Short mmCIF file of C-alpha atoms and ligand atoms in Angstrom, two decimals:
data_model
loop_
_atom_site.label_atom_id
_atom_site.label_comp_id
_atom_site.label_asym_id
_atom_site.label_seq_id
_atom_site.Cartn_x
_atom_site.Cartn_y
_atom_site.Cartn_z
CA MET P 1 230.04 -97.08 -259.92
CA LYS P 2 226.94 -96.91 -262.29
CA HIS P 3 226.95 -100.80 -262.38
CA TYR P 4 227.03 -100.92 -258.36
CA ILE P 5 224.11 -98.69 -258.21
CA LEU P 6 222.04 -100.56 -260.64
CA ALA P 7 222.88 -103.97 -258.92
CA ALA P 8 222.10 -102.45 -255.62
CA THR P 9 218.66 -101.25 -256.99
CA LEU P 10 217.80 -104.57 -258.54
CA SER P 11 218.80 -106.51 -255.46
CA ILE P 12 216.53 -104.00 -253.22
CA SER P 13 213.34 -104.71 -255.29
CA ALA P 14 214.02 -108.29 -255.53
CA ALA P 15 214.26 -108.35 -251.80
CA SER P 16 211.11 -106.50 -251.17
CA ILE P 17 209.23 -108.78 -253.85
CA ALA P 18 210.45 -111.63 -251.85
CA THR P 19 208.97 -110.48 -248.70
CA ALA P 20 205.85 -108.77 -250.25
CA GLU P 21 202.82 -110.29 -248.53
CA THR P 22 199.14 -110.20 -248.86
CA TRP P 23 196.63 -110.58 -245.86
CA ASP P 24 193.02 -111.19 -246.19
CA MET P 25 190.60 -109.34 -243.92
CA PRO P 26 187.07 -110.43 -243.38
CA THR P 27 184.72 -107.76 -241.95
CA PRO P 28 180.88 -108.04 -240.99
CA TYR P 29 179.44 -104.80 -242.35
CA GLY P 30 178.93 -103.44 -245.81
CA ASP P 31 180.90 -100.88 -247.93
CA SER P 32 178.77 -97.93 -247.12
CA THR P 33 179.46 -98.55 -243.26
CA PHE P 34 181.74 -95.88 -241.85
CA HIS P 35 183.74 -98.73 -240.15
CA THR P 36 184.19 -100.40 -243.41
CA GLN P 37 185.46 -97.00 -244.87
CA ASN P 38 187.79 -96.48 -242.08
CA ILE P 39 189.23 -100.07 -242.44
CA ALA P 40 189.63 -99.43 -246.36
CA GLN P 41 191.46 -96.25 -245.58
CA PHE P 42 193.68 -98.36 -242.93
CA ALA P 43 194.65 -100.83 -245.61
CA GLN P 44 195.60 -98.22 -247.93
CA ASP P 45 197.73 -96.43 -245.28
CA VAL P 46 199.62 -99.76 -244.57
CA ALA P 47 200.17 -100.26 -248.37
CA THR P 48 201.49 -96.76 -248.70
CA ALA P 49 203.70 -96.75 -245.48
CA THR P 50 205.28 -100.20 -246.52
CA ASN P 51 205.75 -99.32 -250.33
CA GLY P 52 203.46 -102.56 -251.00
CA GLU P 53 205.46 -104.77 -248.71
CA LEU P 54 202.11 -105.53 -246.98
CA THR P 55 198.67 -105.46 -248.85
CA ILE P 56 195.60 -105.98 -246.96
CA THR P 57 192.51 -107.22 -248.88
CA VAL P 58 189.39 -106.24 -247.23
CA HIS P 59 186.47 -108.57 -247.66
CA SER P 60 183.50 -106.50 -246.50
CA GLY P 61 179.84 -107.40 -245.47
CA GLY P 62 180.73 -111.03 -244.54
CA SER P 63 181.47 -111.95 -248.03
CA LEU P 64 184.65 -114.22 -246.98
CA PHE P 65 183.52 -115.64 -243.64
CA PRO P 66 180.12 -115.00 -241.78
CA HIS P 67 180.38 -112.52 -238.81
CA SER P 68 180.14 -115.29 -236.11
CA GLU P 69 183.22 -117.00 -237.59
CA ILE P 70 185.49 -114.01 -238.16
CA LYS P 71 187.34 -114.25 -234.81
CA ASN P 72 187.96 -117.98 -234.96
CA VAL P 73 189.35 -117.88 -238.49
CA VAL P 74 191.84 -115.30 -237.36
CA ARG P 75 192.58 -117.31 -234.40
CA ALA P 76 193.25 -120.46 -236.72
CA GLY P 77 195.28 -118.48 -238.90
CA GLN P 78 192.99 -119.13 -241.92
CA VAL P 79 193.29 -115.40 -242.34
CA GLN P 80 195.61 -112.81 -240.73
CA ILE P 81 193.44 -109.99 -239.72
CA GLY P 82 189.67 -109.45 -239.16
CA GLU P 83 187.08 -107.12 -237.68
CA PHE P 84 184.04 -108.15 -235.66
CA PHE P 85 181.44 -106.56 -233.10
CA LEU P 86 183.49 -106.84 -229.64
CA SER P 87 180.35 -107.72 -227.37
CA THR P 88 179.74 -111.00 -229.49
CA LEU P 89 182.54 -112.30 -227.35
CA GLU P 90 180.73 -111.79 -223.99
CA ASN P 91 180.08 -115.36 -223.73
CA GLU P 92 183.85 -116.04 -223.51
CA ASP P 93 184.30 -113.59 -220.92
CA SER P 94 181.98 -110.72 -219.31
CA ALA P 95 184.91 -108.20 -219.88
CA TYR P 96 183.86 -108.00 -223.54
CA GLY P 97 180.17 -107.26 -223.05
CA LEU P 98 180.31 -104.13 -221.00
CA ASP P 99 179.98 -101.75 -223.97
CA SER P 100 176.56 -103.21 -224.47
CA GLN P 101 175.24 -102.83 -220.96
CA PRO P 102 172.34 -100.41 -221.06
CA PHE P 103 173.15 -96.91 -219.60
CA LEU P 104 176.68 -97.81 -218.46
CA ALA P 105 178.35 -95.68 -220.93
CA THR P 106 176.39 -93.57 -223.21
CA SER P 107 178.49 -90.62 -224.38
CA TYR P 108 181.67 -90.94 -226.42
CA ALA P 109 183.66 -89.70 -223.49
CA ASP P 110 182.41 -92.37 -221.34
CA ALA P 111 182.83 -94.84 -223.96
CA ALA P 112 186.37 -93.82 -224.30
CA ALA P 113 186.85 -94.32 -220.53
CA LEU P 114 185.32 -97.66 -220.88
CA TRP P 115 187.69 -98.65 -223.63
CA ALA P 116 190.71 -97.55 -221.75
CA ALA P 117 189.70 -99.74 -218.84
CA GLN P 118 188.60 -102.59 -220.92
CA GLN P 119 191.74 -102.49 -223.27
CA PRO P 120 194.43 -104.19 -221.02
CA VAL P 121 192.06 -106.97 -219.74
CA ILE P 122 190.91 -107.64 -223.42
CA THR P 123 194.40 -107.48 -224.63
CA GLU P 124 195.33 -110.22 -222.33
CA LEU P 125 192.38 -112.51 -222.90
CA LEU P 126 192.87 -112.19 -226.57
CA ASP P 127 196.73 -112.85 -226.20
CA ALA P 128 195.96 -116.31 -224.70
CA GLN P 129 194.17 -117.15 -227.89
CA GLY P 130 197.15 -115.89 -229.89
CA LEU P 131 195.31 -112.72 -231.08
CA MET P 132 196.29 -109.14 -230.69
CA PRO P 133 193.83 -106.25 -230.83
CA LEU P 134 194.91 -103.34 -233.25
CA PHE P 135 192.17 -100.99 -232.78
CA SER P 136 188.59 -100.36 -231.74
CA VAL P 137 186.00 -98.04 -232.96
CA PRO P 138 182.59 -97.24 -231.46
CA TRP P 139 179.11 -97.14 -233.14
CA PRO P 140 177.09 -94.06 -232.44
CA ALA P 141 174.76 -94.28 -229.48
CA GLN P 142 171.94 -97.01 -229.88
CA GLY P 143 168.38 -95.74 -230.50
CA LEU P 144 165.07 -97.32 -230.72
CA TYR P 145 163.21 -98.01 -234.03
CA THR P 146 159.33 -98.60 -234.00
CA ASN P 147 156.19 -98.31 -235.87
CA GLY P 148 154.33 -95.48 -233.60
CA GLU P 149 155.63 -93.85 -230.64
CA ILE P 150 156.82 -95.84 -227.58
CA ALA P 151 155.76 -93.95 -224.58
CA SER P 152 156.91 -96.64 -222.06
CA VAL P 153 158.55 -99.99 -221.99
CA ASP P 154 155.05 -101.79 -221.89
CA ASP P 155 154.70 -100.73 -225.48
CA LEU P 156 157.76 -102.93 -226.62
CA SER P 157 155.81 -105.96 -225.25
CA GLY P 158 155.02 -108.62 -227.81
CA LEU P 159 157.03 -107.11 -230.65
CA ARG P 160 159.52 -109.24 -232.78
CA PHE P 161 162.65 -107.45 -231.88
CA ARG P 162 166.02 -107.58 -233.77
CA SER P 163 168.95 -108.61 -231.79
CA TYR P 164 172.70 -108.60 -232.53
CA ASN P 165 174.39 -109.98 -229.29
CA ALA P 166 173.39 -111.70 -225.98
CA ALA P 167 172.82 -108.47 -224.07
CA LEU P 168 170.24 -107.12 -226.69
CA GLU P 169 168.51 -110.68 -226.58
CA GLU P 170 168.41 -110.64 -222.69
CA PHE P 171 166.99 -106.90 -223.05
CA ALA P 172 164.34 -108.11 -225.47
CA ILE P 173 163.17 -110.83 -223.27
CA LEU P 174 163.02 -108.36 -220.17
CA VAL P 175 160.81 -106.07 -222.25
CA ASN P 176 158.49 -109.10 -223.20
CA ALA P 177 159.43 -108.85 -226.82
CA SER P 178 160.66 -111.73 -228.96
CA PRO P 179 164.36 -111.50 -229.84
CA VAL P 180 165.42 -112.41 -233.26
CA GLN P 181 169.11 -112.61 -234.20
CA VAL P 182 169.66 -110.71 -237.58
CA GLU P 183 172.95 -109.45 -239.03
CA ALA P 184 172.96 -105.74 -239.94
CA ALA P 185 173.35 -106.53 -243.73
CA ASP P 186 170.17 -108.51 -243.34
CA ILE P 187 167.79 -105.96 -241.66
CA PRO P 188 165.95 -104.82 -244.67
CA GLN P 189 165.09 -108.20 -245.62
CA ALA P 190 164.08 -109.14 -242.00
CA PHE P 191 161.66 -106.37 -241.87
CA ALA P 192 160.27 -106.87 -245.36
CA THR P 193 159.40 -110.46 -244.47
CA GLY P 194 158.08 -109.60 -241.28
CA GLN P 195 160.70 -111.45 -239.18
CA ILE P 196 161.22 -108.36 -237.10
CA GLU P 197 159.04 -105.27 -236.20
CA ALA P 198 161.47 -103.07 -234.22
CA MET P 199 165.19 -102.80 -233.47
CA ILE P 200 167.94 -100.91 -231.46
CA THR P 201 170.89 -99.91 -233.41
CA SER P 202 172.86 -96.67 -234.34
CA PRO P 203 171.48 -93.98 -236.78
CA SER P 204 174.33 -95.22 -238.97
CA THR P 205 172.89 -98.73 -239.31
CA GLY P 206 169.24 -97.45 -239.19
CA ALA P 207 169.99 -95.08 -242.32
CA ASN P 208 172.22 -97.60 -244.14
CA SER P 209 169.37 -100.07 -243.95
CA THR P 210 166.69 -97.55 -245.18
CA ALA P 211 164.89 -97.84 -241.73
CA TRP P 212 162.22 -95.48 -243.07
CA ASP P 213 160.82 -98.12 -245.52
CA PHE P 214 159.94 -100.29 -242.45
CA VAL P 215 159.29 -98.21 -239.22
CA THR P 216 158.00 -94.59 -238.70
CA HIS P 217 159.76 -93.73 -235.55
CA TYR P 218 163.25 -93.19 -234.18
CA THR P 219 163.65 -92.54 -230.42
CA PRO P 220 167.18 -91.63 -229.45
CA ILE P 221 167.37 -93.47 -226.11
CA ASP P 222 171.25 -93.34 -226.49
CA ALA P 223 171.33 -96.40 -224.35
CA TRP P 224 174.90 -97.63 -225.22
CA VAL P 225 177.94 -97.09 -227.35
CA PRO P 226 179.28 -100.52 -228.50
CA LYS P 227 182.45 -101.09 -230.33
CA ASN P 228 183.95 -102.91 -233.27
CA ILE P 229 187.32 -104.47 -232.72
CA VAL P 230 190.20 -105.33 -235.33
CA VAL P 231 192.43 -108.11 -234.31
CA VAL P 232 195.43 -109.74 -235.90
CA ASN P 233 196.82 -113.11 -235.72
CA LYS P 234 200.01 -112.76 -233.44
CA ARG P 235 202.05 -115.37 -235.27
CA ALA P 236 201.36 -113.57 -238.80
CA PHE P 237 202.07 -110.37 -237.16
CA MET P 238 205.55 -111.47 -235.65
CA ARG P 239 206.48 -112.84 -239.15
CA LEU P 240 206.36 -109.24 -240.67
CA PRO P 241 209.69 -107.56 -241.02
CA GLU P 242 209.96 -104.97 -238.12
CA ASN P 243 209.48 -102.00 -240.21
CA VAL P 244 206.25 -103.46 -241.47
CA GLN P 245 205.10 -104.33 -237.97
CA ALA P 246 205.74 -100.68 -237.08
CA ALA P 247 203.69 -99.41 -240.03
CA VAL P 248 200.86 -101.42 -239.00
CA ILE P 249 200.86 -100.24 -235.53
CA GLU P 250 201.10 -96.77 -236.74
CA ALA P 251 198.26 -97.08 -239.12
CA ALA P 252 196.15 -98.80 -236.57
CA ALA P 253 196.44 -95.85 -234.06
CA THR P 254 195.55 -93.39 -236.85
CA ALA P 255 192.60 -95.48 -237.81
CA GLN P 256 191.36 -95.79 -234.19
CA THR P 257 191.49 -91.77 -233.80
CA ARG P 258 189.90 -91.29 -237.36
CA GLY P 259 187.19 -93.90 -236.38
CA TRP P 260 186.04 -92.20 -233.40
CA GLU P 261 185.69 -88.87 -235.22
CA MET P 262 183.88 -90.63 -238.11
CA SER P 263 181.45 -92.16 -235.56
CA ALA P 264 180.68 -88.86 -233.85
CA ALA P 265 180.18 -87.26 -237.30
CA GLU P 266 177.74 -90.04 -238.19
CA ALA P 267 175.52 -89.89 -235.19
CA GLU P 268 174.26 -86.40 -236.22
CA ALA P 269 174.50 -87.05 -240.29
CA LYS P 270 172.61 -90.05 -240.23
CA THR P 271 169.91 -88.95 -237.79
CA ALA P 272 169.27 -85.93 -240.39
CA VAL P 273 169.11 -88.39 -243.27
CA MET P 274 166.23 -90.45 -241.32
CA GLN P 275 164.57 -87.23 -240.69
CA GLU P 276 164.90 -86.07 -244.46
CA ASN P 277 163.57 -89.45 -245.31
CA GLY P 278 160.33 -88.86 -243.27
CA MET P 279 161.10 -90.64 -239.98
CA ILE P 280 159.74 -89.21 -236.91
CA ILE P 281 162.55 -88.45 -234.35
CA VAL P 282 160.99 -88.41 -230.72
CA ALA P 283 162.76 -87.66 -227.61
CA PRO P 284 162.32 -90.30 -225.05
CA SER P 285 159.45 -89.76 -222.45
CA ALA P 286 160.52 -89.75 -218.67
CA GLU P 287 158.51 -92.72 -218.29
CA LEU P 288 160.27 -94.61 -221.01
CA THR P 289 163.81 -93.53 -219.87
CA THR P 290 162.90 -94.58 -216.20
CA GLY P 291 161.66 -98.00 -217.34
CA LEU P 292 164.73 -98.48 -219.69
CA GLN P 293 167.19 -97.61 -216.78
CA GLU P 294 165.44 -100.02 -214.62
CA ILE P 295 165.98 -102.84 -216.96
CA GLY P 296 169.66 -101.55 -217.49
CA ALA P 297 170.24 -101.87 -213.73
CA GLN P 298 168.71 -105.39 -213.65
CA MET P 299 170.90 -106.61 -216.58
CA LEU P 300 174.07 -105.28 -214.65
CA GLU P 301 173.21 -107.11 -211.74
CA THR P 302 173.05 -110.30 -213.92
CA TRP P 303 176.45 -109.35 -215.45
CA ARG P 304 177.99 -108.85 -212.34
CA ALA P 305 176.94 -112.43 -211.01
CA ASP P 306 178.85 -113.74 -213.89
CA ALA P 307 181.69 -111.44 -214.01
CA SER P 308 185.55 -112.45 -213.46
CA ALA P 309 187.61 -110.38 -211.20
CA PRO P 310 189.32 -108.42 -214.16
CA ALA P 311 185.94 -107.89 -215.56
CA LEU P 312 184.76 -106.38 -212.34
CA ALA P 313 187.71 -104.32 -211.94
CA ILE P 314 186.85 -102.39 -215.25
CA LEU P 315 183.36 -101.72 -213.90
CA ASP P 316 185.03 -100.22 -210.76
CA ALA P 317 187.49 -98.21 -212.82
CA ILE P 318 184.64 -96.34 -214.71
CA ASN P 319 182.51 -95.72 -211.67
N1 LIG R 401 175.21 -101.43 -235.97
C1 LIG R 401 175.56 -102.68 -235.86
C2 LIG R 401 176.20 -103.02 -234.43
C3 LIG R 401 175.80 -101.73 -233.73
C4 LIG R 401 175.22 -100.77 -234.73
O1 LIG R 401 175.02 -99.66 -234.39
C5 LIG R 401 174.38 -103.57 -235.77
O2 LIG R 401 173.29 -102.97 -235.80
O3 LIG R 401 174.56 -104.83 -236.24
#
């Protein structure tokens, strides 16, 4: 009997060693970013739930692949899983870009309603490329970083303005600024070398890039609540044993809930950090808000002109 048990134990551990798998997971943002911390916890949860049958190695800060390549390397199966900024795919379909349209969804409640409407459309679009979304987490609402107070949209004219996607580039052009594409990790360097003079991003990225070293004012215009998404290569996922697949799905759902909570906590905490470091936090003037809303309305018209029927249906669903 004893021998039996020993033999059985040996064969189980041999089996689990045989199926143990390691996935590489490139992400664009650094280790101090809450998204990265949430993903590290997700990887830990998967390892624990599967007793090490699946290990996910997180390669943060664009260290394995640059941000712009992450989706395609997951699609090609060079890596099994990855994270990126969802709206960078808006050149593929307008459905991806809605969370970066100014003043369309500015609170977490609106962002959640938008994600609920986007999710089925995006899932289908990604499915056609052999990809499956696992979870999506928003950044805190996006605010304005400048030297000196910005009283109206006219004050943005002529500034070298950091951009992170096509919508922000369009925005910069509409306010007569000059857009410069810069990854989050490169923000301090871009300010230090004079490549950029102003930006729109979350308090999270503002504090992580020590914005106080480069600009004096933060104006919480709370213009949009953009999201990151984590996707998996479907073939890689299907190859996993069923119990491991289930553990990944469960850890992803937990990560999504935890990520939204972390994001909300960040908004306040990181604005306080900026204030403690001497930044002046100014509420947007009525004139600035009106001017920005006009630009948002104009951008949404342009978006509509390009949008597919399913993308337009997302807009209808949230309005
Ligand atoms: N931080 C990222 C995306 C949005 C945000 O808040 C960035 O600035 O690149």
